[in-house]
Structure formats: structure tokens, C-alpha cells
Amino acid sequence: MAVREVNNPMSEFLEKTPSSKEFMEEAATVMPGGVTANIKHFEPHPIVMKYAKGSSVTDVDDNKYIDYLMSYGSLVTGHGHEKIKRAINEQVEQDGTWLFGTPHHLEVEMGKRLQTYFPSMERLRYTNSGTEATLLSLRLAAAHTGKHKVAKFEGHYHGGYDQMLISVNPSVDEAGEAHAPNALPESKGMHNSHVQNTLILPFNDLKACEALLREQQDEIGAVMLEPVQGGIIPADATFMQGLREVTKELGIVLIFDEVKTGFRMGLGGAQTVYGVSPDLTTLGKAVGGGFPIGIVGGKKEIIMNSAPTAGADVFDSSQSKNTSAKDVLFHSGTYNGHPMILAAGMAVIDILEQEIGNVIEKTQRLKTGIDDLFHHYKVQGGTVGIGSIFSVVLTNKEKIQNYRDLQQTDLATRKEIDFRLLQKGIYTKPMSRYSVSTSHTEEDIDKTIMAFDQVLQEVFEGPRF
Ligand SMILES: Cc1ncc(COP(=O)(O)O)c(C=O)c1O
């Protein structure tokens, strides 16, 4: 009995994180659930961090961890990178302020650099988050096609607004047929019209997608997807090519949401790896190096819909309105193209131009180390993912192809592994993916593989809790 107690990762977690627990109790008196983004929550309580540098984070109980959450992948250069700090400080010194509310040279300079890596972005616009970027891309697609219904894939996340917060993490019992999934809302308070206006497609099933899209081709203006679902399940190359061809034929705007994959599959995102060019691309996360940013880029004829039209914009009071609002595509935002964030983004590109190959190699070494351990302990499963993101799955399936495959993996054991890794100083939010950064050292990778070795041994050879 005593041995089982010692090996119970949940009781060890509680013993190790009393200050986090106390903090969360107080936080709950201010914010619902003590958090201001539900993603920050996990049971029994989140670990509250107080300091980070490079690849390491320290919590309020002074526990130190190697961080693989990296703020959901956005910190591709790790914590507190000196070059990014310098870039921001120098920009403020140079400009004398941090925000003009006017055009700024970095909007053009950053845009040109993005265009070299994403040639599909003939024109682009900045937003303040990935959510805003995908939202704008849908409006652009609707304006271009005149069709307002959109299609998205089961298990894909594009932000928390009503039209796309559908069938992201649905109950498989309610999700219907795999080849024609039901559209299920993911939040209270959503109007049913959104469910009716969003078609749910099965990922990596071209035949089924083609049939569903053909059926509703007169209504569907856009298909949006994460080219690598959740950053970890790659689309098959033939699926990507097929989807490109069928959307083109049916006059549907193809949107690659590369908020996770941009700057993590390489500097040109998944589209460069696949050699498939979407009509629109959305970026975010790593592109801002940990600061809030979003980008929508794509075909000139589509993006140009957002160009200001004299006498017609909501904010244009210089003359009386001479154009109907329906002729204008509204896009604005107080902080769009924030100079400090663009300075950070430019520094991220500088760093990744030198180091992205190395980050991907380190990730590969870590994945191989974990896969070898799965093999050694005769555990079915291993790592999934490409570029500098991956996840760990326990499954007897040869290949994970979509959301439903992922749901059939052994999630309970994965959770146990995650909590045991926390005890060994390896941090990602339980059940999350792993994001490797330029700041992870070879020693970090060795330590992580060693921690996995101990944990897999405890879980599969030792007593279970
Ligand atoms: C693929 C994808 N699209 C959009 C978003 C939304 O981005 P943000 O959280 O910056 O609003 C996310 C965030 O996780 C994402 O992963």
C-alpha cells in the first residue's frame, strides 16, 4: 500500500504544488474558475509559473521544469530571448513610443519577409490574434465568392467564435457517421444558425469530402483546415492535393490555417512542405514570438477586398457616404501591426533563419528517443507530428489519421504519463502537445528522454495507482 502511495502521481502532484493550489483558490474569487482563458485550466489545478528563461520555467513552489508547452507553441525561441528583448527595446527607443496608430515601416518590412517564405501571400493584413485572422479570412472568402456557408474539419480548431467553434472536440457518441460528421456546437450560448452554416468534413478522407462539398457547392464559400491537425496529424499529401483541386473546381476558397504550423514546419509553413498553395493563409502564434499577432495573406484578388474605399468605410467621416456599406469589406483594429510586436516578429525570423533546421533536428532526436523507449518497453504507440511539434499517443493503430483515431487512443495512460513527467521536471500541460524551441539544449533533450525512460518503466513495469 505504501509503495502504491509513493507511486501515485496525483498525490505527488498535490504535495509538490501547494502554492499553485492556494493561488488558484484566490484567483477563483476574481475570475470564473480562476482563469482568464479556459485553456489554462486543468484538474486538479493548474501549475502557476512565476519565472522562465530559455527552456526552463519555475513555478510558485520553486519547482523547475523543462518547458515543452512553450505557451502553446508560440515561444519558438523559448523564454526571454535576448535578441527579442533587444529588438523590442531598440524599436521603442527609435520610435520614442510604442504605438502610432498610423502606417509604420515594419508593417511593410515584415510583410516582405513573410512573402519570401509564403509566396502564396500576394497581399496580407495583420491582426491581433489567430482568432481574428481566421475570422477575417472567412469574411474575405464570403466577399469573394458571395457564398456564406463554410466547411471545416472535425477536430480542427480555428478560434473561439461561433461559426468555427463547432465539432472541435465532439463526443464521438454524438458525432454521427465518420464520413459525414454531425456539426456539434462546443459552447453554451451559440445560435443554431452557426451549426447550420458550418459543414463538418472528415480529415484525410478525400472521397467523403468531395461528395459533401459537391452536394453543397452553391452555398460553401470556404474550406478551412489545419494542414497538420492540432499541429500533430499531418494531412496525406494526396489528400491535400485532392482538396486543392476540388475546391478550385467548385469555386471554394481554400484556407490553410497555419497558426500552429507557420514557422514550425519550417519558415514557409506546411504549404511549403506539401508544395500546395492555398488561396488564403492564416498565421499567428510563433510569428509573434510570444506576443499577440495574427496574419491573413493570400491571393491578391481576394485580399484586395479589404482595401479602404473612400467615402464608404465605417470610420471615414471625411465626406458623406457615397458608397453602400455592402461594397466595403470592413477590417480594422487599434493594435493591428503593432510596431513592438512586429519588431519581435522580425527578430524571430532572424533567429529562425539560423536555427530552424537545428530545432527540427532536436525535435526529431527527442521523438526517436521516445519511440525507442516505447519499443523497448513493448508499449504500443509513440510520437506523432512533424516539424518542431509532436504529441505522444498510446495506440495499436499503425497510423493516426484524424480526430476519431485520436479519441480511440489510451488517453488515461497518456494522462498518467504526463503527471509522472511533471514530477520529473518535464512540463507540458497534461494531454497537450510538445513544442520544441531554439532554446532547448541537447542536455534538455537527454534529460527528457531519461525522464520518459523512468516514467515508462514506472507505468508499464511498476505498480499502478
Ligand atoms: C490552428 C489555430 N487557429 C487559430 C487559433 C487561434 O489563435 P489565437 O489563440 O491566437 O486567437 C489557434 C490557437 O490555438 C490555432 O491553433
Coordinates of N, CA and C in Angstrom, one line a residue, residues 40 68 79 90 92 117 189 303 398:
K40 N -6.1 27.5 -19.9 CA -5.1 27.5 -18.8 C -5.4 26.5 -17.7
Y68 N 7.9 22.3 -22.3 CA 7.5 22.0 -23.7 C 6.1 22.5 -24.1
H79 N 11.9 31.2 -23.8 CA 11.5 32.3 -22.9 C 12.6 33.4 -22.8
E90 N 15.0 48.4 -28.7 CA 15.5 49.3 -29.7 C 14.4 50.0 -30.5
V92 N 11.4 50.7 -29.5 CA 10.8 51.8 -28.6 C 11.7 53.0 -28.6
Y117 N 8.9 33.8 -47.6 CA 8.7 32.4 -47.2 C 7.3 31.9 -47.5
G189 N -24.6 29.1 -25.5 CA -24.8 30.5 -25.9 C -24.7 30.6 -27.4
I303 N -7.7 39.3 -51.1 CA -7.3 40.2 -50.0 C -7.7 41.6 -50.4
E398 N -1.7 1.6 -36.7 CA -0.5 1.9 -37.5 C -0.3 3.4 -37.7

